[in-house]
Coordinates of C-alpha atoms in Angstrom, one line a residue:
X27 CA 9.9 -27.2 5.2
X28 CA 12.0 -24.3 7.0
X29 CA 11.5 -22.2 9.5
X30 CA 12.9 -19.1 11.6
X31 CA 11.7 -19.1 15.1
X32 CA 12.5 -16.2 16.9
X33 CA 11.5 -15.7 20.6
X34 CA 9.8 -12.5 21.4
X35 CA 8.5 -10.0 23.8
X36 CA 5.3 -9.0 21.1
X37 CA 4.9 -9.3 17.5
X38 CA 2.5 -8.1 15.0
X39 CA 1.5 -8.4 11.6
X40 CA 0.0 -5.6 9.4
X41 CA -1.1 -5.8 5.8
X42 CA -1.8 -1.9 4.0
X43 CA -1.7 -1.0 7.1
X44 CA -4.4 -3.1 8.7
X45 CA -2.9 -5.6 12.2
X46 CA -4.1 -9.0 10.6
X47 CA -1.7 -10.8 13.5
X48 CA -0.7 -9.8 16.9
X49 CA 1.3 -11.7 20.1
X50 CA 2.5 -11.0 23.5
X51 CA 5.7 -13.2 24.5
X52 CA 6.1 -16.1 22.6
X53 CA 7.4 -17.4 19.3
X54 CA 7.4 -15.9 15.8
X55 CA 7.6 -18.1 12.9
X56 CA 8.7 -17.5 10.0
X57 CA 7.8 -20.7 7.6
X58 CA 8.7 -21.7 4.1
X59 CA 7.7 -24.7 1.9
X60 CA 9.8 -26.5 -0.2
X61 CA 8.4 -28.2 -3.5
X62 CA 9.1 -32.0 -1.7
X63 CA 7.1 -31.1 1.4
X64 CA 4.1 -33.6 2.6
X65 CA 2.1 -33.5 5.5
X66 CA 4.4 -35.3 7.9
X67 CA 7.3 -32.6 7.7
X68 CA 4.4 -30.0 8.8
X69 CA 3.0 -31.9 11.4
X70 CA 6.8 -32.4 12.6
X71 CA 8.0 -28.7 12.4
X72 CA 4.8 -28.1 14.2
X73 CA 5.8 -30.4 16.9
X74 CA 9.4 -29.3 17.3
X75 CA 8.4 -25.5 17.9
X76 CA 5.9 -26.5 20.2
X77 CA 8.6 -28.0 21.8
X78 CA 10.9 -26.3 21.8
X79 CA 13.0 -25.1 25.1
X80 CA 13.8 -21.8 24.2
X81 CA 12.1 -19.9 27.5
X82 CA 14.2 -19.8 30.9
X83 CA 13.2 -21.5 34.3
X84 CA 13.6 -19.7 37.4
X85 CA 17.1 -20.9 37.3
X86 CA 17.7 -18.8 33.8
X87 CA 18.2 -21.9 32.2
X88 CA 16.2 -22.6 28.4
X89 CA 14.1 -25.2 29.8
X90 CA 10.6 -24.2 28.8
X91 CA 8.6 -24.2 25.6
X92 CA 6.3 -22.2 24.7
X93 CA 3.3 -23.7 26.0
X94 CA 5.2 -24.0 29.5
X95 CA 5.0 -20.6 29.8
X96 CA 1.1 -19.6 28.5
X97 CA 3.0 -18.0 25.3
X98 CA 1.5 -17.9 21.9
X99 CA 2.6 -18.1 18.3
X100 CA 3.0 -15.6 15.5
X101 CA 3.3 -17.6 12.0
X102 CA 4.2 -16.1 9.0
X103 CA 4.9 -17.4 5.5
X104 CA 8.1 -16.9 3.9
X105 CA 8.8 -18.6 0.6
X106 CA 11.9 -16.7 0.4
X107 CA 13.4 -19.0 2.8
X108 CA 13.7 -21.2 -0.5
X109 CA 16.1 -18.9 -1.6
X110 CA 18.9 -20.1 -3.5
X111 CA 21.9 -17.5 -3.9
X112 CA 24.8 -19.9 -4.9
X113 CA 25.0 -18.4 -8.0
X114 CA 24.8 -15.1 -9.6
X115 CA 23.0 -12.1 -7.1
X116 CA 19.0 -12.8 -8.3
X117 CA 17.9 -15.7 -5.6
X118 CA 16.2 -18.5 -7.0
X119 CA 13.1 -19.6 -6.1
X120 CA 12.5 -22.6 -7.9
X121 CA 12.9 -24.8 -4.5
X122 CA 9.7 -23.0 -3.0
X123 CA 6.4 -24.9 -3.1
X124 CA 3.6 -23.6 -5.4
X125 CA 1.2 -21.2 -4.0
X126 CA -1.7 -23.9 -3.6
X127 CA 0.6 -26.6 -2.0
X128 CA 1.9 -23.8 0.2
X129 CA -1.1 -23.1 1.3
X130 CA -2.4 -26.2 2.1
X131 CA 0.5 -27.3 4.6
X132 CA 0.9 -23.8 5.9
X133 CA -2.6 -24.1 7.1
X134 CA -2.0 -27.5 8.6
X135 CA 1.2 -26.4 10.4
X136 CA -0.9 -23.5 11.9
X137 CA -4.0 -26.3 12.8
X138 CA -1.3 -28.7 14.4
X139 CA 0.3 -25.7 16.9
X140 CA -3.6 -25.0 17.7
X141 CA -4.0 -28.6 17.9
X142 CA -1.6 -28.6 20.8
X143 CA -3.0 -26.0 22.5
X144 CA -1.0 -23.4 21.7
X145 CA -2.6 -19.5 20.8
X146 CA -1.7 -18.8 17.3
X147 CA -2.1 -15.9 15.0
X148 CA -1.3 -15.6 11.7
X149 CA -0.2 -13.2 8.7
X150 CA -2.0 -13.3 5.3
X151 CA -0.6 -15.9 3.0
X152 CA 0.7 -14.3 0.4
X153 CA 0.3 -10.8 0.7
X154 CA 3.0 -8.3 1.5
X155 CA 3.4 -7.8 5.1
X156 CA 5.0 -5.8 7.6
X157 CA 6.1 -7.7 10.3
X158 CA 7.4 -5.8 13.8
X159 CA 8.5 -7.6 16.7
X160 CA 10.8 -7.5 20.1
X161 CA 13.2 -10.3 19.5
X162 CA 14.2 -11.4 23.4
X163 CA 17.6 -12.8 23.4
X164 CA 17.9 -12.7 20.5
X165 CA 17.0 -16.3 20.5
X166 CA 16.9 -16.9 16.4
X167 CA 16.8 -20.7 15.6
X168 CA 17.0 -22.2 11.7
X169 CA 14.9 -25.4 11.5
X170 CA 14.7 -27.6 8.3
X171 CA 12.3 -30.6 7.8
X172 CA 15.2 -32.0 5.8
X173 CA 17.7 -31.9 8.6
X174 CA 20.2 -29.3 6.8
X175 CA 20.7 -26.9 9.3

């Protein structure tokens, strides 16, 4: 599973034109599925954004997560993260999860971040979506289940 966590001021999420997500400060997530993806690399992204020290103390130092400082979460999926473009200029997809199994563990990454107490919104799975947000920083992180990157 991979992800792009972005820290942000706000963050929304419209689909034709309708907000199906919004956030103040906080995290957006960006969140892809790989065909070899289970349960436990869901339930451990999950727990390495909440986590995650990415916010400054009163010292300006990246020692808060998201929790520590009453911020919520955007998540989005992205099975274009899966993208392969080693060869030729088309990406390949065939990495990505199929839609169903997508699904299934986006919706438990998004139950596990609620699960720790976090306030999460959420795109549409699978529709087009315009997503507009205040990147802070930029803090821009690349997390992989498989321990790639």
């Amino acid at each position: 599973m991979r992800a792009v966590a972005q820290r942000v001021g706000q963050a929304s999420v419209t689909v034709d034109g309708r907000e199906v997500g919004r956030i103040g400060a906080g995290l957006v997530v960006l969140l892809g599925v790989g065909q070899a993806d289970e349960p436990p690399q869901a339930l451990w992204l999950a727990d390495k954004i909440a986590g995650l020290r990415v916010f400054a103390d009163e010292a300006g130092k990246l020692n808060l997560s998201v929790g520590e400082i009453g911020g919520q979460v955007l998540v989005v999926s992205q099975f274009t993260l899966w993208g392969d473009c080693a060869k030729g200029r088309r990406p390949s997809f065939g990495r990505a999860a199929e839609p169903g199994k997508a699904l299934a563990l986006y919706e438990l990454f998004v139950a596990r971040l609620r699960e720790l107490g976090l306030g999460v919104a959420t795109g549409q799975f699978g529709a087009m979506m315009d997503v507009s947000l205040v990147n802070q920083g930029p803090v821009t992180l690349l997390l992989d289940s498989e321990k790639t990157f």
